CSV table of C-alpha atoms in Angstrom, one decimal:
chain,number,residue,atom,x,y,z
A,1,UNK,CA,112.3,95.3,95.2
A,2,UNK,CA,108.8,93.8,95.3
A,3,UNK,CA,108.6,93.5,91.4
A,4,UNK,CA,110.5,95.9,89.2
A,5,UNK,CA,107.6,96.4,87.1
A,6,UNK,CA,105.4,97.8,90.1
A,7,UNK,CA,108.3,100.1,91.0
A,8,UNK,CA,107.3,99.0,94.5
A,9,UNK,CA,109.5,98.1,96.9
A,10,UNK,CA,109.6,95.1,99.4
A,11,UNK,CA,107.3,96.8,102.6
A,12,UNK,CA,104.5,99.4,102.5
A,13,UNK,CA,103.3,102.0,104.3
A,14,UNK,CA,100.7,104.6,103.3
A,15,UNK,CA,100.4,108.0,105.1
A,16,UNK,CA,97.8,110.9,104.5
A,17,UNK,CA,96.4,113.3,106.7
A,18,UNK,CA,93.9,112.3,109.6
A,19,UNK,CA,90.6,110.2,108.5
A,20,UNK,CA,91.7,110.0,104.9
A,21,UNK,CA,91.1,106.6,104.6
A,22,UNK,CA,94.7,104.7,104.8
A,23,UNK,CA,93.4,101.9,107.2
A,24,UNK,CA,90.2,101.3,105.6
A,25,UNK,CA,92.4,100.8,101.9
A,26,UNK,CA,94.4,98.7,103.7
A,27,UNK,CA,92.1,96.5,105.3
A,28,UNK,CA,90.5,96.4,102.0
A,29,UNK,CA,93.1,95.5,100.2
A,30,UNK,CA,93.9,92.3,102.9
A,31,UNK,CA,90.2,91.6,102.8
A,32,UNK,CA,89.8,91.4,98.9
A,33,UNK,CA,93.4,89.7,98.3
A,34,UNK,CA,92.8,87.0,101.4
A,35,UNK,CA,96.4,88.1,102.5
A,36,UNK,CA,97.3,85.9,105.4
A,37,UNK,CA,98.8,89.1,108.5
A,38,UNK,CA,99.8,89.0,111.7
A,39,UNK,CA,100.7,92.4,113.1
A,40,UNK,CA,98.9,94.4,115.0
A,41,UNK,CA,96.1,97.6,114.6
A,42,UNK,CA,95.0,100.6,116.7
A,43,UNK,CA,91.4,100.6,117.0
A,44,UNK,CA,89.1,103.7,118.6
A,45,UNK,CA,88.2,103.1,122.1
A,46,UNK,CA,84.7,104.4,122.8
A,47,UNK,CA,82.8,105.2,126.2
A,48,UNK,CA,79.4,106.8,126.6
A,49,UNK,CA,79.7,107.0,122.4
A,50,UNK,CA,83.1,109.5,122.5
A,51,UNK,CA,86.1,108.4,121.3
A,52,UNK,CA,88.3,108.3,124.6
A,53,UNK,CA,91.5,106.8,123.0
A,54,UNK,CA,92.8,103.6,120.8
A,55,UNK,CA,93.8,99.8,121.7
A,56,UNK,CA,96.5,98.0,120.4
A,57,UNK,CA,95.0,94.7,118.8
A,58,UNK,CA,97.1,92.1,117.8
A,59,UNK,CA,96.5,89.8,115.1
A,60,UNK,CA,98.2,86.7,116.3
A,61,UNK,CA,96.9,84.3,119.3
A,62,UNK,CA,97.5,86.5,122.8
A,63,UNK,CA,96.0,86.0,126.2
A,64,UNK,CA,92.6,87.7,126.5
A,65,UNK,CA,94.5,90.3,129.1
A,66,UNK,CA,97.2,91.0,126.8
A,67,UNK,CA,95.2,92.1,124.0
A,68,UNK,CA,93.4,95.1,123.3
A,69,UNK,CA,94.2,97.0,125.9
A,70,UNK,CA,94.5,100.8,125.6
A,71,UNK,CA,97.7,102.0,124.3
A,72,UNK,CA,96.4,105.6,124.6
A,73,UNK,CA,94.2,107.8,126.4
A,74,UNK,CA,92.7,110.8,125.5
A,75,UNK,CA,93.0,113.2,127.6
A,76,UNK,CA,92.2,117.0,126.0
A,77,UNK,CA,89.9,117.5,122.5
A,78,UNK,CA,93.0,116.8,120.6
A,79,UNK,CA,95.3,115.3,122.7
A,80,UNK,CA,96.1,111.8,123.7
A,81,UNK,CA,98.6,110.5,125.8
A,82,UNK,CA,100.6,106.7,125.1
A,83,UNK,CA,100.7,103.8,128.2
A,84,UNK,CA,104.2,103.1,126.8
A,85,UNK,CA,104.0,99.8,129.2
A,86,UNK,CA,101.5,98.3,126.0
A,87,UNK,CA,103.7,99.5,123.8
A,88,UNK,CA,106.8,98.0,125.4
A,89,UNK,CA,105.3,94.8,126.8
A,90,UNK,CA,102.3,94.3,124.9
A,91,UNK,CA,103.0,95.9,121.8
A,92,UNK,CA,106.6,93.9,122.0
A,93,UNK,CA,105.1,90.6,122.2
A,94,UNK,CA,102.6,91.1,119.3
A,95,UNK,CA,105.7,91.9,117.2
A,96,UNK,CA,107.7,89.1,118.3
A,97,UNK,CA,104.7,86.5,117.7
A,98,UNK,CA,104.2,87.7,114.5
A,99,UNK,CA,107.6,87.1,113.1
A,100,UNK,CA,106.8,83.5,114.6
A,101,UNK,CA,103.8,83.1,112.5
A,102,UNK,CA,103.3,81.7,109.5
A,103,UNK,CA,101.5,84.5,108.1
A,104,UNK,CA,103.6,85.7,105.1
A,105,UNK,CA,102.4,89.6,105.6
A,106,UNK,CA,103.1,91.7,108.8
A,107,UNK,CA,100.5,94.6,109.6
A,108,UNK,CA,101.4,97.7,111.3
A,109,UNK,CA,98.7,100.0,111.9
A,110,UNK,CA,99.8,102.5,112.5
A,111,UNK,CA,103.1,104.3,113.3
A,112,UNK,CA,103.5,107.6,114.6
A,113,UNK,CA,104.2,109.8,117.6
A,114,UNK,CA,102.4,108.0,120.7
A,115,UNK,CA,105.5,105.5,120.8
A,116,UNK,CA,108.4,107.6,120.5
A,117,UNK,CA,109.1,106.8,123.9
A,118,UNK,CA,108.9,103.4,123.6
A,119,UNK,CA,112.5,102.1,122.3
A,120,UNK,CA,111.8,98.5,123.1
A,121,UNK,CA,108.7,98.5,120.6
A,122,UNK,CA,111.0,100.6,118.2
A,123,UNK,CA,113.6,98.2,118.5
A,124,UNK,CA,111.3,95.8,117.4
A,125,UNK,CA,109.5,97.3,114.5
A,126,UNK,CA,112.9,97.4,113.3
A,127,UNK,CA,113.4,93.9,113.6
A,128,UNK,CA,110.2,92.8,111.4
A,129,UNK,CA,111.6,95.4,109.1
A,130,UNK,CA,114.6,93.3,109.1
A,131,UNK,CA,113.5,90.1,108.9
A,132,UNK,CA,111.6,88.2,106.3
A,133,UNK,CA,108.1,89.4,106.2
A,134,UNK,CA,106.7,91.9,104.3
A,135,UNK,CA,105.5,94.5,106.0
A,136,UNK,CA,102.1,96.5,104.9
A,137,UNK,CA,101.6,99.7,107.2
A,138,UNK,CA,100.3,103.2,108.0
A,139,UNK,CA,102.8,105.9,109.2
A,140,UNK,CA,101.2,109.0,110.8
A,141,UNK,CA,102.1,112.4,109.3
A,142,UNK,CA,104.1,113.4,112.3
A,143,UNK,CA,107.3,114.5,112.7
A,144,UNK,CA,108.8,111.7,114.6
A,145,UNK,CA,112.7,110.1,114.5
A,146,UNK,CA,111.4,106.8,114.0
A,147,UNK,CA,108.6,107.5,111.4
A,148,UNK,CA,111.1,109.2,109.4
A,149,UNK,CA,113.6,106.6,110.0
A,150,UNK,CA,111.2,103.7,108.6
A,151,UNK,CA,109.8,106.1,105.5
A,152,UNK,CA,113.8,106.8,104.4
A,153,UNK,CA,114.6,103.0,104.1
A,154,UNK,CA,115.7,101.7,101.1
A,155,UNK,CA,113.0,98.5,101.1
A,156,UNK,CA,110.0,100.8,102.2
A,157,UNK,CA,107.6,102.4,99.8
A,158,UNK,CA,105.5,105.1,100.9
A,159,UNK,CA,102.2,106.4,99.3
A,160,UNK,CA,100.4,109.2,100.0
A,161,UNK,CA,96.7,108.6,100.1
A,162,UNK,CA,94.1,111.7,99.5
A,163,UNK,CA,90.4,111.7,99.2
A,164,UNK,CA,91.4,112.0,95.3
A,165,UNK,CA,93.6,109.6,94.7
A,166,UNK,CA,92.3,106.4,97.7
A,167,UNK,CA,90.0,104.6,95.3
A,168,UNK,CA,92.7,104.6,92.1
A,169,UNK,CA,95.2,103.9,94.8
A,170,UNK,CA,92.8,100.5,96.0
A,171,UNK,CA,93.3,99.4,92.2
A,172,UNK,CA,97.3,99.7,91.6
A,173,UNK,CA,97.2,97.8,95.0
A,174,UNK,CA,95.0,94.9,93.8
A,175,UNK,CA,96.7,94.5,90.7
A,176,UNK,CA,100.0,93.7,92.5
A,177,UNK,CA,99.0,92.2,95.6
């Protein structure tokens, strides 16, 4: 348990539908607290000012060609396909160098479908699940083994952010971070 008082447990993930805001209350949260992450974030990938697909950004020290590259492509109005060789190789690496850092806090934004595929990157969310860091995250509303896996654990909390409840949500975070 993260403190018995909070009711929170030891990692956390929000979830909410699309564009709700669960990155940007994160991000707020790490910004206003100074938490110290590693980890890793998606981030939109933009050409000729449309959103053609996301990178996978790591936030520990990675060779300029290993970092942000496209982890998925869109390819239809609403549909995006994953390079599962980021997620397994790059994604992998970012994972594995964040459990090496001294950075108390682990981000993982986000979770979802895109790397259901990708076992070796599942293997290895596990493993920061495992290990001593705490974890802060975003799971996709998606019906996906792994996101379900992660959200069912006994050391994960997840909150459901809405347009309604995001800014009272910010608060409870800030008074236990």
């Amino acid at each position: 348990m993260l403190s018995e008082q909070t009711g929170l447990r030891r990692h956390l993930f929000l979830t909410g539908d699309k564009q709700v805001g669960k990155s940007t209350l994160l991000r707020r949260l790490i910004e206003a607290r100074h938490l110290d992450c590693s980890g890793f974030e998606t981030q939109a990938f933009f050409l000729n000012g449309e959103r053609r697909g996301f990178t996978l950004h790591g936030r520990v020290d990675m060779p300029p060609y290993r970092n942000d590259c496209i982890c998925c492509a869109r390819i239809e109005e609403k549909r995006a396909v994953p390079v599962l060789p980021v997620f397994e190789e790059n994604g992998v690496l970012i994972l594995k160098r964040s459990l090496a850092s001294p950075a108390p806090f682990l981000l993982m934004d986000e979770l979802g479908r895109l790397e259901r595929e990708a076992s070796g990157f599942i293997a290895q969310v596990e493993a920061c699940l495992d290990a001593d860091k705490r974890v802060l995250g975003v799971l996709q509303k998606c019906n996906s083994a792994h996101v379900a896996r992660i959200a069912q654990r006994e050391d994960v909390t997840v909150l459901t952010v809405t347009p309604e409840n995001r800014d009272e949500l910010f608060e409870m975070l800030l008074s236990i971070y």
